[in-house]
XYZ file of C-alpha atoms in Angstrom:
629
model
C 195.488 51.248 -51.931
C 195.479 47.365 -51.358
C 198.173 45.925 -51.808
C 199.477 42.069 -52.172
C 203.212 41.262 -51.547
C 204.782 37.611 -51.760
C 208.147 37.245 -51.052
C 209.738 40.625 -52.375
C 207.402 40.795 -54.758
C 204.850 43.548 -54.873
C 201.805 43.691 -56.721
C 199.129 46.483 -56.772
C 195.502 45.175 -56.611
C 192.075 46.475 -57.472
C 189.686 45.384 -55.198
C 191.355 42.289 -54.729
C 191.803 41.621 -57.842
C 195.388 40.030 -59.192
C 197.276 41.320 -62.243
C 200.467 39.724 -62.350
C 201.309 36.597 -65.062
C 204.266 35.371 -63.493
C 202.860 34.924 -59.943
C 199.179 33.075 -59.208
C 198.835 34.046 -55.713
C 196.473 31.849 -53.785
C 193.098 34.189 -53.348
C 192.214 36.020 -50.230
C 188.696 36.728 -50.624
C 187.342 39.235 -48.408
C 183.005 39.518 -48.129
C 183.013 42.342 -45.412
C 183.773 44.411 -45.235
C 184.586 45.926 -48.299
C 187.605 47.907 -49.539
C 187.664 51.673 -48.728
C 183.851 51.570 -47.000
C 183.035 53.282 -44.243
C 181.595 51.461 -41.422
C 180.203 52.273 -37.974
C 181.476 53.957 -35.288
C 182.601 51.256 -33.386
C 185.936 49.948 -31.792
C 185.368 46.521 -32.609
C 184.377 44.978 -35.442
C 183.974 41.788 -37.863
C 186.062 41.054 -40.765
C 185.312 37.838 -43.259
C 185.804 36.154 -46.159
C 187.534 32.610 -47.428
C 190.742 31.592 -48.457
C 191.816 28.371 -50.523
C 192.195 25.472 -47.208
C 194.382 22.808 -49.550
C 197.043 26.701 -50.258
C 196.670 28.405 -46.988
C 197.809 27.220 -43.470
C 197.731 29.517 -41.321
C 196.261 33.257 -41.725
C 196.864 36.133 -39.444
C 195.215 39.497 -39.148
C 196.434 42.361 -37.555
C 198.768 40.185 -35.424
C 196.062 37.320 -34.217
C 195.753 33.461 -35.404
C 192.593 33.214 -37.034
C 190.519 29.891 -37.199
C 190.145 28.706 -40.618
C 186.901 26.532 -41.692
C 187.734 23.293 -43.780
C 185.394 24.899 -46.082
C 187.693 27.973 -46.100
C 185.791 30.123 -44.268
C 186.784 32.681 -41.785
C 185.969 35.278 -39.357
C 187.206 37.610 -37.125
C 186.398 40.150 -34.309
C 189.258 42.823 -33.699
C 190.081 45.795 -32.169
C 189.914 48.986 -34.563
C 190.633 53.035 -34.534
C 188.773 56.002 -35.356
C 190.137 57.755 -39.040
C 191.553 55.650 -41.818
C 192.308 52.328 -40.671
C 193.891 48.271 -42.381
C 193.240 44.921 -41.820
C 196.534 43.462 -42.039
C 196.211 40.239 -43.606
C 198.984 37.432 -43.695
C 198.257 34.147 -45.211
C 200.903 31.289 -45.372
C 200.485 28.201 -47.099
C 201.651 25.280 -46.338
C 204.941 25.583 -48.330
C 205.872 28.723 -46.391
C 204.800 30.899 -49.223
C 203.609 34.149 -47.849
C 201.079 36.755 -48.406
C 200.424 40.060 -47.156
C 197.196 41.599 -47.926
C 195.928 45.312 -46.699
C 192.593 45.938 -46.499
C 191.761 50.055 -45.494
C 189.015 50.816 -44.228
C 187.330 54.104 -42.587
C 186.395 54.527 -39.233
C 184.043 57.663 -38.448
C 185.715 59.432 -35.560
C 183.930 59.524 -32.676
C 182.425 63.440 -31.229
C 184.200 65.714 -29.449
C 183.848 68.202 -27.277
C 184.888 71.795 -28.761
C 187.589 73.673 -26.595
C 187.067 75.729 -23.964
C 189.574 78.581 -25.799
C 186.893 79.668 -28.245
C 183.419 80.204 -28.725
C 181.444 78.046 -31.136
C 178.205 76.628 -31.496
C 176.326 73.947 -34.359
C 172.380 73.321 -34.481
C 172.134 69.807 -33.602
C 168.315 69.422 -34.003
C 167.312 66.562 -36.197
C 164.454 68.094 -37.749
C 163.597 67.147 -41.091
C 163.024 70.433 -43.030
C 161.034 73.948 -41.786
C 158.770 74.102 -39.358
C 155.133 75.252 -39.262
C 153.503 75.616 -35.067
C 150.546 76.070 -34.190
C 149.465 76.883 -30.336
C 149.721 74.114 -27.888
C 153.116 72.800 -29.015
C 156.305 72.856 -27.679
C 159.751 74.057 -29.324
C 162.458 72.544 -27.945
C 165.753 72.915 -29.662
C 169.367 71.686 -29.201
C 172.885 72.681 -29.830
C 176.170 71.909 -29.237
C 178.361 74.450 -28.020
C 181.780 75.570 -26.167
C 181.365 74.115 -22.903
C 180.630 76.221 -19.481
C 179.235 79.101 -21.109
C 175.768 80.627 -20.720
C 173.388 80.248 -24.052
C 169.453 81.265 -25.116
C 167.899 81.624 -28.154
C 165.373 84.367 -29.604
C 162.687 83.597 -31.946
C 162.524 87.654 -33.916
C 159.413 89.129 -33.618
C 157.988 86.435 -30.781
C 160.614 85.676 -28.187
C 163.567 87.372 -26.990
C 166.370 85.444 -24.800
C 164.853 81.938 -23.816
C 167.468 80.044 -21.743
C 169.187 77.096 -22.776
C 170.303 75.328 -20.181
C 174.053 73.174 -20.524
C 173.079 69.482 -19.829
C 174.855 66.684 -18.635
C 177.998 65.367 -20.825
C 176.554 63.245 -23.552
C 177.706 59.071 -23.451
C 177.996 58.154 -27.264
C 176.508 54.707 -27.905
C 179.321 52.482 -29.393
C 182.472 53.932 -28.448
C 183.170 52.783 -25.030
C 180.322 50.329 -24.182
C 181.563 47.354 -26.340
C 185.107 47.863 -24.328
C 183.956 49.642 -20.920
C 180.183 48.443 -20.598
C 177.307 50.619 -19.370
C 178.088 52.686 -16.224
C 181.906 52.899 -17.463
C 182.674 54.918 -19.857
C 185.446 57.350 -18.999
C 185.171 61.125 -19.522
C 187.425 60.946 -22.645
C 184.151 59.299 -24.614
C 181.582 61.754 -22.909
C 180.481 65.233 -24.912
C 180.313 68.145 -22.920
C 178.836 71.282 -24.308
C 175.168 70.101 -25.190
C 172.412 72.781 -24.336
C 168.838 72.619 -24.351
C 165.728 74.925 -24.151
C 161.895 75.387 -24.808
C 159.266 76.972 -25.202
C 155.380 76.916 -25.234
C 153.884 78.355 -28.568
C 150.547 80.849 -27.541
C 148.078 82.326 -29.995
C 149.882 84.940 -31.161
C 151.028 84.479 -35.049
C 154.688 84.748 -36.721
C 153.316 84.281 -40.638
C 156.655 84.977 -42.093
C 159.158 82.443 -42.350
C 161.995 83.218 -39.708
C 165.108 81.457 -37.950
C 166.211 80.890 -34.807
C 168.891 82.841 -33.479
C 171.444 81.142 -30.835
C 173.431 83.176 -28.352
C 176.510 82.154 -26.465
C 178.026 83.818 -24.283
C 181.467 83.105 -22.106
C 181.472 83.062 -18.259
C 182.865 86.510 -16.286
C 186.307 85.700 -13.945
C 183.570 84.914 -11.139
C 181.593 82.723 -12.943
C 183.784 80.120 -13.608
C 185.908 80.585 -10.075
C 182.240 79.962 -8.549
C 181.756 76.549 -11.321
C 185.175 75.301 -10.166
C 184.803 75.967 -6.472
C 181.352 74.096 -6.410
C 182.747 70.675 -7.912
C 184.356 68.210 -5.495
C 188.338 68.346 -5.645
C 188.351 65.037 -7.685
C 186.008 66.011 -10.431
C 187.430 69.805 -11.028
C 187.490 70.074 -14.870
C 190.497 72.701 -15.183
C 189.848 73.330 -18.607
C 186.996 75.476 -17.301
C 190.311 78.122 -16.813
C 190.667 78.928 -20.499
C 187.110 80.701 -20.635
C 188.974 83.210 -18.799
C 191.182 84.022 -22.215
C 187.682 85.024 -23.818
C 185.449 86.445 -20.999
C 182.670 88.286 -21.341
C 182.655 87.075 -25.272
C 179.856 86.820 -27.633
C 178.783 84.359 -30.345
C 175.630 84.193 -32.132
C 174.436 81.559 -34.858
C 171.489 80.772 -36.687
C 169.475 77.624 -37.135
C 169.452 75.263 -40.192
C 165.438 75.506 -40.668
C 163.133 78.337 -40.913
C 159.813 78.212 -38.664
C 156.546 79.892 -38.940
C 154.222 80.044 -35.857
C 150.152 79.710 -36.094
C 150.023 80.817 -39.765
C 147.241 80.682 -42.080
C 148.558 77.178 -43.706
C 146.752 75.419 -40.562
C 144.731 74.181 -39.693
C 143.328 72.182 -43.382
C 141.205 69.548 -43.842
C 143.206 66.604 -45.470
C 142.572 63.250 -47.334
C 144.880 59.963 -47.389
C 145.447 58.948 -51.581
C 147.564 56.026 -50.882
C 145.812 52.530 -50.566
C 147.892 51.706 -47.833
C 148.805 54.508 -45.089
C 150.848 54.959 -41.893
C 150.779 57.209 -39.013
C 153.165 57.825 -37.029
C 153.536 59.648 -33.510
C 156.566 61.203 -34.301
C 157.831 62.522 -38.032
C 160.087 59.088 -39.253
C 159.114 57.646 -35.558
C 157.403 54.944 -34.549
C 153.498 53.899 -36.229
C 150.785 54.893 -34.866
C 148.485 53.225 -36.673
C 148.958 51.112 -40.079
C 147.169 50.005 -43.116
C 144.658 53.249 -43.093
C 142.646 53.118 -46.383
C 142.120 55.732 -49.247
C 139.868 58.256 -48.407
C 140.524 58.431 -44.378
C 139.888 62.019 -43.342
C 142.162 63.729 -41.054
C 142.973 67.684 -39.522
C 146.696 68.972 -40.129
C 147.940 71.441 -37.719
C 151.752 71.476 -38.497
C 154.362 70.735 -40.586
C 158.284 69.276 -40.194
C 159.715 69.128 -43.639
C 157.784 66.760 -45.475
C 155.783 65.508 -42.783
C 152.479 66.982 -41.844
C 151.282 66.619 -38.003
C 147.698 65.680 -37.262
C 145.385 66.651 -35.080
C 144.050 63.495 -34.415
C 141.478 64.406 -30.889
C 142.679 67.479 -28.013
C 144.970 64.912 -26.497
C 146.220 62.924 -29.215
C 148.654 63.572 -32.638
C 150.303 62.032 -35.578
C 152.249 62.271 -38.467
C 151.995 61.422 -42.071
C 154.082 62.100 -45.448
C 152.782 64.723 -47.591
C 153.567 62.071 -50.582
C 150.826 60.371 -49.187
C 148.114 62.978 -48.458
C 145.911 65.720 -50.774
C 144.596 68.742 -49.039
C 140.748 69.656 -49.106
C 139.530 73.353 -49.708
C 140.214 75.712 -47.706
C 137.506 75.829 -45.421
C 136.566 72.028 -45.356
C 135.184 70.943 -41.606
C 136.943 68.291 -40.199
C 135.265 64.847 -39.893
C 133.111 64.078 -37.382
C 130.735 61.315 -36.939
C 128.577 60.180 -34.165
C 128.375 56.189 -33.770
C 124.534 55.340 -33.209
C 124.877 51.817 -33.767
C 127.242 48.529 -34.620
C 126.172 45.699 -35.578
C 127.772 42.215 -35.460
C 127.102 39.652 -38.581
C 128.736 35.785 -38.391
C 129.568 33.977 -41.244
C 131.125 30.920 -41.922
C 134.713 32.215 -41.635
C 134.262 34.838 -39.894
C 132.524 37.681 -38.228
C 131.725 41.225 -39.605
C 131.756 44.353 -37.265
C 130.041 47.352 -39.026
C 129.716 51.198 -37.858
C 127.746 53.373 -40.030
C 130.008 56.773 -40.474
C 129.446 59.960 -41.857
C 133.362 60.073 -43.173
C 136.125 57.584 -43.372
C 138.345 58.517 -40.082
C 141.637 57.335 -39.113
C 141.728 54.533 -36.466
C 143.554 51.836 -34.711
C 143.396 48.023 -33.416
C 145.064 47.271 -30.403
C 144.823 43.954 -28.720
C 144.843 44.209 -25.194
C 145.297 40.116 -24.625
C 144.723 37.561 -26.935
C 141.285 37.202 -26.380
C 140.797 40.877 -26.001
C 140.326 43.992 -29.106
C 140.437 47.369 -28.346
C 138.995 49.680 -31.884
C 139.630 53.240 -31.513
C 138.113 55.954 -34.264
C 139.241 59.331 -33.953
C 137.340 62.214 -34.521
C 133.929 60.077 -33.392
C 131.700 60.861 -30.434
C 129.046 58.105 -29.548
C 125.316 57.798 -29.752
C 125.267 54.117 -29.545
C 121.972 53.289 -27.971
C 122.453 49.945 -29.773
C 124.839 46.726 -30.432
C 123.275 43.864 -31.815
C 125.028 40.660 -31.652
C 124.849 37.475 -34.310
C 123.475 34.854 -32.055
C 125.003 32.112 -34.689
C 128.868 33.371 -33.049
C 129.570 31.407 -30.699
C 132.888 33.456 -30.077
C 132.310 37.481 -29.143
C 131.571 37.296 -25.426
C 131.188 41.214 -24.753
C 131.006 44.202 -27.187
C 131.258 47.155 -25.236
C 131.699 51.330 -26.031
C 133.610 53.964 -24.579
C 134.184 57.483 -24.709
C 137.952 57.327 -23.898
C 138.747 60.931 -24.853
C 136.404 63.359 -26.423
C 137.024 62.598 -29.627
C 137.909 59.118 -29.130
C 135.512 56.106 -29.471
C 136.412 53.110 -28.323
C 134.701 49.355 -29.199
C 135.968 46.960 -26.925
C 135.267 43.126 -28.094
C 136.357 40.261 -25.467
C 135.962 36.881 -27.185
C 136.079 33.349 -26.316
C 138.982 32.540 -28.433
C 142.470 33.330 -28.867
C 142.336 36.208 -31.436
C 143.253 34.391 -35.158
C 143.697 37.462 -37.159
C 141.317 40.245 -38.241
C 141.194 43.197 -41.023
C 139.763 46.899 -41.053
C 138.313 48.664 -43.795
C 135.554 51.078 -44.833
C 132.724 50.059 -47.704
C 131.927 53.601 -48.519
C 132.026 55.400 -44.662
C 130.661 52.259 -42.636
C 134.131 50.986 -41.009
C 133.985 47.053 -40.912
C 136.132 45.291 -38.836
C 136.353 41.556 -39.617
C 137.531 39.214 -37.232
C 138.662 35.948 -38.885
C 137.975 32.433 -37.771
C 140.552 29.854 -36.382
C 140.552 27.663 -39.406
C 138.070 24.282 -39.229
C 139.969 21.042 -37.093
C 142.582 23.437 -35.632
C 144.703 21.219 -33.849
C 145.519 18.734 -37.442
C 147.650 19.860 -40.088
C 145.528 19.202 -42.676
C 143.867 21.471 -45.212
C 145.752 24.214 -43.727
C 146.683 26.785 -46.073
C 150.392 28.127 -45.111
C 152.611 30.322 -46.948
C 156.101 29.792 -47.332
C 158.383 33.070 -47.948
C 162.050 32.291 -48.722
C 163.351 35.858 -47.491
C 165.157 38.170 -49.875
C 166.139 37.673 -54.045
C 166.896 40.162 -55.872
C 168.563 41.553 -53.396
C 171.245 38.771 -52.110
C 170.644 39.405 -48.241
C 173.629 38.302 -46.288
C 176.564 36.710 -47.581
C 178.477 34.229 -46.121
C 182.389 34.037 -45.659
C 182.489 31.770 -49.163
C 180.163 33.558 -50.696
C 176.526 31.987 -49.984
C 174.110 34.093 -50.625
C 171.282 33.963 -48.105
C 168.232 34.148 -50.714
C 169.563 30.527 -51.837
C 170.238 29.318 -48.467
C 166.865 30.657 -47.605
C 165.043 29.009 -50.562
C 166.698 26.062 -49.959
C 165.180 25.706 -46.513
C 161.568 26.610 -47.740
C 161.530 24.378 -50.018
C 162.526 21.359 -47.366
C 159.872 22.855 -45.434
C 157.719 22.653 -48.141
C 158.013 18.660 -48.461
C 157.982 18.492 -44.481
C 154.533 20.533 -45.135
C 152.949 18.591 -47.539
C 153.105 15.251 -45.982
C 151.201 16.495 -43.606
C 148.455 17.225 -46.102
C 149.179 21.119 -45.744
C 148.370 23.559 -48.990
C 151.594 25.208 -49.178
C 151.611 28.323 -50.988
C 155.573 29.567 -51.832
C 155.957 33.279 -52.536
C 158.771 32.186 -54.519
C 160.330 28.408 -55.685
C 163.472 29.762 -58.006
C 165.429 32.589 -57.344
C 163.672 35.188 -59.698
C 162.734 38.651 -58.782
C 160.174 39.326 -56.059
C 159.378 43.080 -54.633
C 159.357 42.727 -50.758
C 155.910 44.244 -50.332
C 154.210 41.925 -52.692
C 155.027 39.018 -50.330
C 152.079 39.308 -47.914
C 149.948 40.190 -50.559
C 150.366 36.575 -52.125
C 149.074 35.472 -48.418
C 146.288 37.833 -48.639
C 145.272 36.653 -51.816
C 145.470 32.932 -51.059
C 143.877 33.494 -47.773
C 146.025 32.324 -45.755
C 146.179 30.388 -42.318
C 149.651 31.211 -41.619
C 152.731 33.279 -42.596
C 156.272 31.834 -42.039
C 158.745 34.112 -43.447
C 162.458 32.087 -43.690
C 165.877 34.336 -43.441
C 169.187 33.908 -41.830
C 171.099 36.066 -39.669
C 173.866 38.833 -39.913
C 174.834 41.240 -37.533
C 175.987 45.115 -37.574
C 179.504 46.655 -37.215
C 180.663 46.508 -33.387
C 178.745 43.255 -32.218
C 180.729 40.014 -31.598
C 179.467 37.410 -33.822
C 181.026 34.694 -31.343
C 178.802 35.589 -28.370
C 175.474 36.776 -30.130
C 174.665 34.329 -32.586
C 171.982 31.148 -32.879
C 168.146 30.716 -33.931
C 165.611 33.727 -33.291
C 161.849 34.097 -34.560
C 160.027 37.397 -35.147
C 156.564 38.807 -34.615
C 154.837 41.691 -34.717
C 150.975 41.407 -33.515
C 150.440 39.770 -30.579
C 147.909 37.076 -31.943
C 151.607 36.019 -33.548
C 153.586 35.241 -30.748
C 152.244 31.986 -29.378
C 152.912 30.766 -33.281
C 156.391 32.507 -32.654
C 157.349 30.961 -29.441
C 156.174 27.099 -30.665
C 159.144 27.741 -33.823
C 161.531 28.597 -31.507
C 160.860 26.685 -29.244
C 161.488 23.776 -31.806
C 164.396 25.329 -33.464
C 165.974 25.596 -30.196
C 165.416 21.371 -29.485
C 166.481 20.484 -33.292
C 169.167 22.432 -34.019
C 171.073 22.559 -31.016
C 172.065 26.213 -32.053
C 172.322 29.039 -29.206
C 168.643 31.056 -27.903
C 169.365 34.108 -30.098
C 165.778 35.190 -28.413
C 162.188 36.005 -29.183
C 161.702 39.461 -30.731
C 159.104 42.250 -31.079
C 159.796 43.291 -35.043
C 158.418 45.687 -37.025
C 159.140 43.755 -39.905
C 156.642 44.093 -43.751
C 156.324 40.763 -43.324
C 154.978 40.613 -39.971
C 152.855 43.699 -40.290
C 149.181 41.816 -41.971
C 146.980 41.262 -39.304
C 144.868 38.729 -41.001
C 146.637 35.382 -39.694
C 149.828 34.618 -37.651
C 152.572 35.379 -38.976
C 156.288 34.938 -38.250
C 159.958 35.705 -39.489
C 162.525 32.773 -38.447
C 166.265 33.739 -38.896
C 167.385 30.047 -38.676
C 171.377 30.218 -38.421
C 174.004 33.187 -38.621
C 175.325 32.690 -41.926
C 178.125 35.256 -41.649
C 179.719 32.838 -39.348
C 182.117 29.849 -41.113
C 180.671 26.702 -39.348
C 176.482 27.927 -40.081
C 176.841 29.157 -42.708
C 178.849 25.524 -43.885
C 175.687 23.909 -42.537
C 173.198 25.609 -44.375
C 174.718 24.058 -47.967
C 173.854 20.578 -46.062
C 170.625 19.023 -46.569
C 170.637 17.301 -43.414
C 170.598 20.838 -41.812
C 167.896 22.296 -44.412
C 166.015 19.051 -43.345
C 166.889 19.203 -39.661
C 165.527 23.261 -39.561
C 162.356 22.459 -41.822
C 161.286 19.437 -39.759
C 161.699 22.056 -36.877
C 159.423 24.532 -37.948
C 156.844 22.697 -38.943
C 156.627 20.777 -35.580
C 156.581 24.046 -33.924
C 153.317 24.990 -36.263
C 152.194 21.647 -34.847
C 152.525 22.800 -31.343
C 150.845 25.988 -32.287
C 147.787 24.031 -33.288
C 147.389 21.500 -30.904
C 147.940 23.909 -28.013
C 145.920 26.837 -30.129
C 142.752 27.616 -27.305
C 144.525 25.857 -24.409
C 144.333 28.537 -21.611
């Protein structure tokens, strides 16, 4: 319960909230975090908000002095503990009137390691729902477990008694780095009791829906005499001595999902229905490839939960959402297309790869360099005899096949210029890839379409310690970097100039649809539970292709000279933003407004001014040094 007390008197609070008439306590207003939530599992960890600076002169929490902004703002870094835990707050003002305020929080308690008194065992595998294998893959599976015992699992009806091996004591990632650092974290904050096995799925089939059974089992007197004599004197974990209370114990469990092995669900012939699809190598992991069209062809071969594995060539996989996908009739062949020709076609703006197909397959753009494409299609075996260059393009030096894989073709394009952006898509099954065109006088500002995207709204973003929201102080740099644009003759395009409602993902489609030059996505910063806003803080910019980062690097660059605010870095980030590939395009977080003295900047205009002027002479330096090797 918070509660407020001045003085000997007590009054009960609602989130904050005062309810007495005969006292008018001077506000404590806490942002973050907020009453009763439950935050990481850290030991550290911010607390902020404001108070009233002409009522409060000093303000304590938990025992420290705490800087106060003239603006009211504050912010503080402390020490917490696992379980149900308070900020206690003390404000004084400068009469000596006193407030206490406490503000509970909850702190998930870190892991443990189960006792060595009992046998017990949990599945810890993260899969998302049942399996379905097919042969080739590999099962590997997970659980936690009393420590120093010997455990397998069985599959019924395929497998009988696969080991699990115990590994290595488990560091958890928060507690104990922030204090102890990496390399010293003391035993108290490791997990023992974490086992592991595996095994190789064959031919043979297990149609009926089954679950794993775990076995543990606890160590004879020998056993764990031999474990203990083996360890050096100083690392002898006596614990190890209550197995013998239970030895020669049993305990068997069974796993959270059911699995089915090389049943007659796979393999199918799918087809993508969403406009815009992702793979991914790994179910929820990391993308593949992005932006496949409607109508892509693929093979599934497996199934986690929701997610459907792919059989994308012998050597290669990945994983889409079954929201996303229909499946063919039974019986439907797999694509498969032999290239016999591409053919390059140069227009004013840019030039037009095409490769007649007999089926839409999945495929992905890498860029090797920036002057450098790599085009892989899967499922696509070459007969390319021919590749006819546009002698008007003055810009693709070398267009050149490979057979990486079996079922892998691979276009390689090496160009004369820095790659500008580019797009992939199929016109029935011919797969075009379109390379766009530095735009015309590329080192002037002029005539340069550039789209301004004031992050965030409806959603607030970040807040600031007074309450700034950052989809105003976001907007409010835009549009000074809108004015900074336009004198320069620039055709700014704003995804948004008031704070009304706009849907993240329809953001880069206003760029696509204005054709766009450039992206420059404005936010500003926050951090999560357990990091220290006073030593990682400043300016950072974002990117996510690599035809981006040159654009990135000029705007921080910049930032870095006008702002003098601290190198917060230069970061790879899968960010919807960042994703188009059809022009540079950036994210700039341009202060940390969670912190008192930025976020008391960012109402200034001589700071909006000072971070717009900024940018845009880092788009300058993009330009001007844009085909410089």
């Amino acid at each position: 319960m918070l509660r407020i007390i001045n003085i000997g008197l007590i009054l009960i609070l609602s989130f904050g909230t005062a309810v007495a008439d005969s006292f008018d306590p001077f506000p404590i207003d806490i942002i973050y975090p907020k009453p009763f939530a439950t935050i990481g599992s850290v030991d550290s960890t911010f607390i902020f908000g404001s108070v009233s600076p002409d009522r409060v002169a000093r303000l304590e929490i938990n025992g420290q002095n705490i800087s106060i902004h003239e603006e009211g703002g504050f912010i503080a870094f402390l020490p917490i503990e696992p379980g149900a835990f308070e900020f206690d707050i003390m404000a004084i003002s400068h009469t000596s009137d006193t407030i206490f305020l406490d503000w509970p929080i909850y702190v998930p308690v870190p892991g443990k390691s189960f006792a060595y008194d009992s046998l017990f065992i949990i599945d810890k595998n993260d899969f998302y729902g049942n399996l379905s294998l097919t042969e080739g893959d590999m099962l590997t599976l997970t659980i936690q477990a009393t420590p120093g015992c010997k455990a397998y699992f069985s599959i019924p009806g395929y497998a009988d008694s696969v080991p699990m091996a115990e590994m290595p004591p488990r560091i958890q990632p928060y507690w104990g780095e922030a204090v102890f650092g990496t390399g010293a974290v003391p035993d108290s904050m490791k997990i023992r009791g974490f086992y592991s096995g595996f095994i190789n799925i064959d031919y043979r089939k297990l149609t009926d829906s089954t679950r794993v059974i775990y076995n543990l089992k606890a160590p004879n007197k020998d056993e764990v005499l031999s474990r203990i004599l083996k360890e050096p004197v100083e690392f002898i974990d006596f614990e190890l001595l209550k197995l013998l209370n239970i030895k020669g114990q049993k305990y068997e469990s069974l796993s959270r999902v059911y699995l089915k092995i090389n049943s007659d669900d796979f393999p199918r012939t799918l087809r993508f229905k969403d406009s815009v699809q992702i793979v991914r190598v790994g179910p929820m992991k990391g993308y593949l490839s992005i932006f496949q069209p409607e109508g892509v062809q693929a093979v599934a071969v497996g199934r986690e939960g929701p997610w459907i594995k792919l059989r994308l060539s012998p050597d290669q996989s990945g994983w889409v959402n079954e929201s996303s996908i229909e499946f063919l009739d039974a019986g439907w062949p797999p694509p498969r297309s032999y290239l016999k020709v591409v053919r390059c076609k140069s227009e004013s703006d840019r030039l037009l790869i095409e490769m007649p197909l007999s089926a839409r397959h999945v495929y992905r753009v890498e860029e090797e360099d920036q002057r450098t494409l790599r085009l892989l299609i899967y499922g696509v075996t070459s007969d390319t005899d021919w590749i006819r260059y546009d002698f008007n393009d003055d810009n693709l030096r070398l267009a050149q096949w490979s057979q990486i894989e079996p079922e892998v073709y691979c276009l390689k394009l090496c160009f004369n210029k820095p790659i500008w952006g580019y797009d992939t898509y199929y016109v029935g099954n011919t797969l075009k890839l379109q390379i766009n065109k530095a735009p015309q006088d590329i080192d002037k500002m002029r005539d340069k379409k550039i789209v301004i995207d004031p992050g965030h709204s409806p959603d607030p973003g970040a807040i600031g310690p007074t309450g700034l929201k950052e989809s105003k102080a976001n907007l409010d740099i835009a549009l000074a970097l809108r004015k900074e644009l336009e004198k320069k003759g620039v055709e700014v395009i704003m995804t948004r100039e008031d704070m009304s409602d706009l849907p993240l993902y329809d953001r880069p489609k206003i760029a696509r649809a204005a054709d766009a030059d450039l992206f420059i996505s404005i936010h500003n910063n926050a951090l999560p539970d357990g990091v220290n806003p006073f030593e990682n803080n400043g300016v950072s910019t974002y990117y996510y292709h690599p035809h981006s980062i040159e654009l990135a690097r000029s705007i921080q660059s910049e930032l870095l000279k006008g702002t003098d605010l601290n190198d917060y870095g230069l970061y790879h980030g899968n960010l919807a933003v960042n994703r188009p590939t059809q022009y540079p395009a950036v994210l700039v977080e341009c202060a940390f407004i969670i912190l008192p003295e930025h976020e008391a900047m960012l109402k200034t205009e001589k700071f909006q001014k000072k971070v717009a002027r900024s940018i845009r002479k880092g788009i300058e330096k993009f330009l001007k040094e844009y085909d410089r090797e």
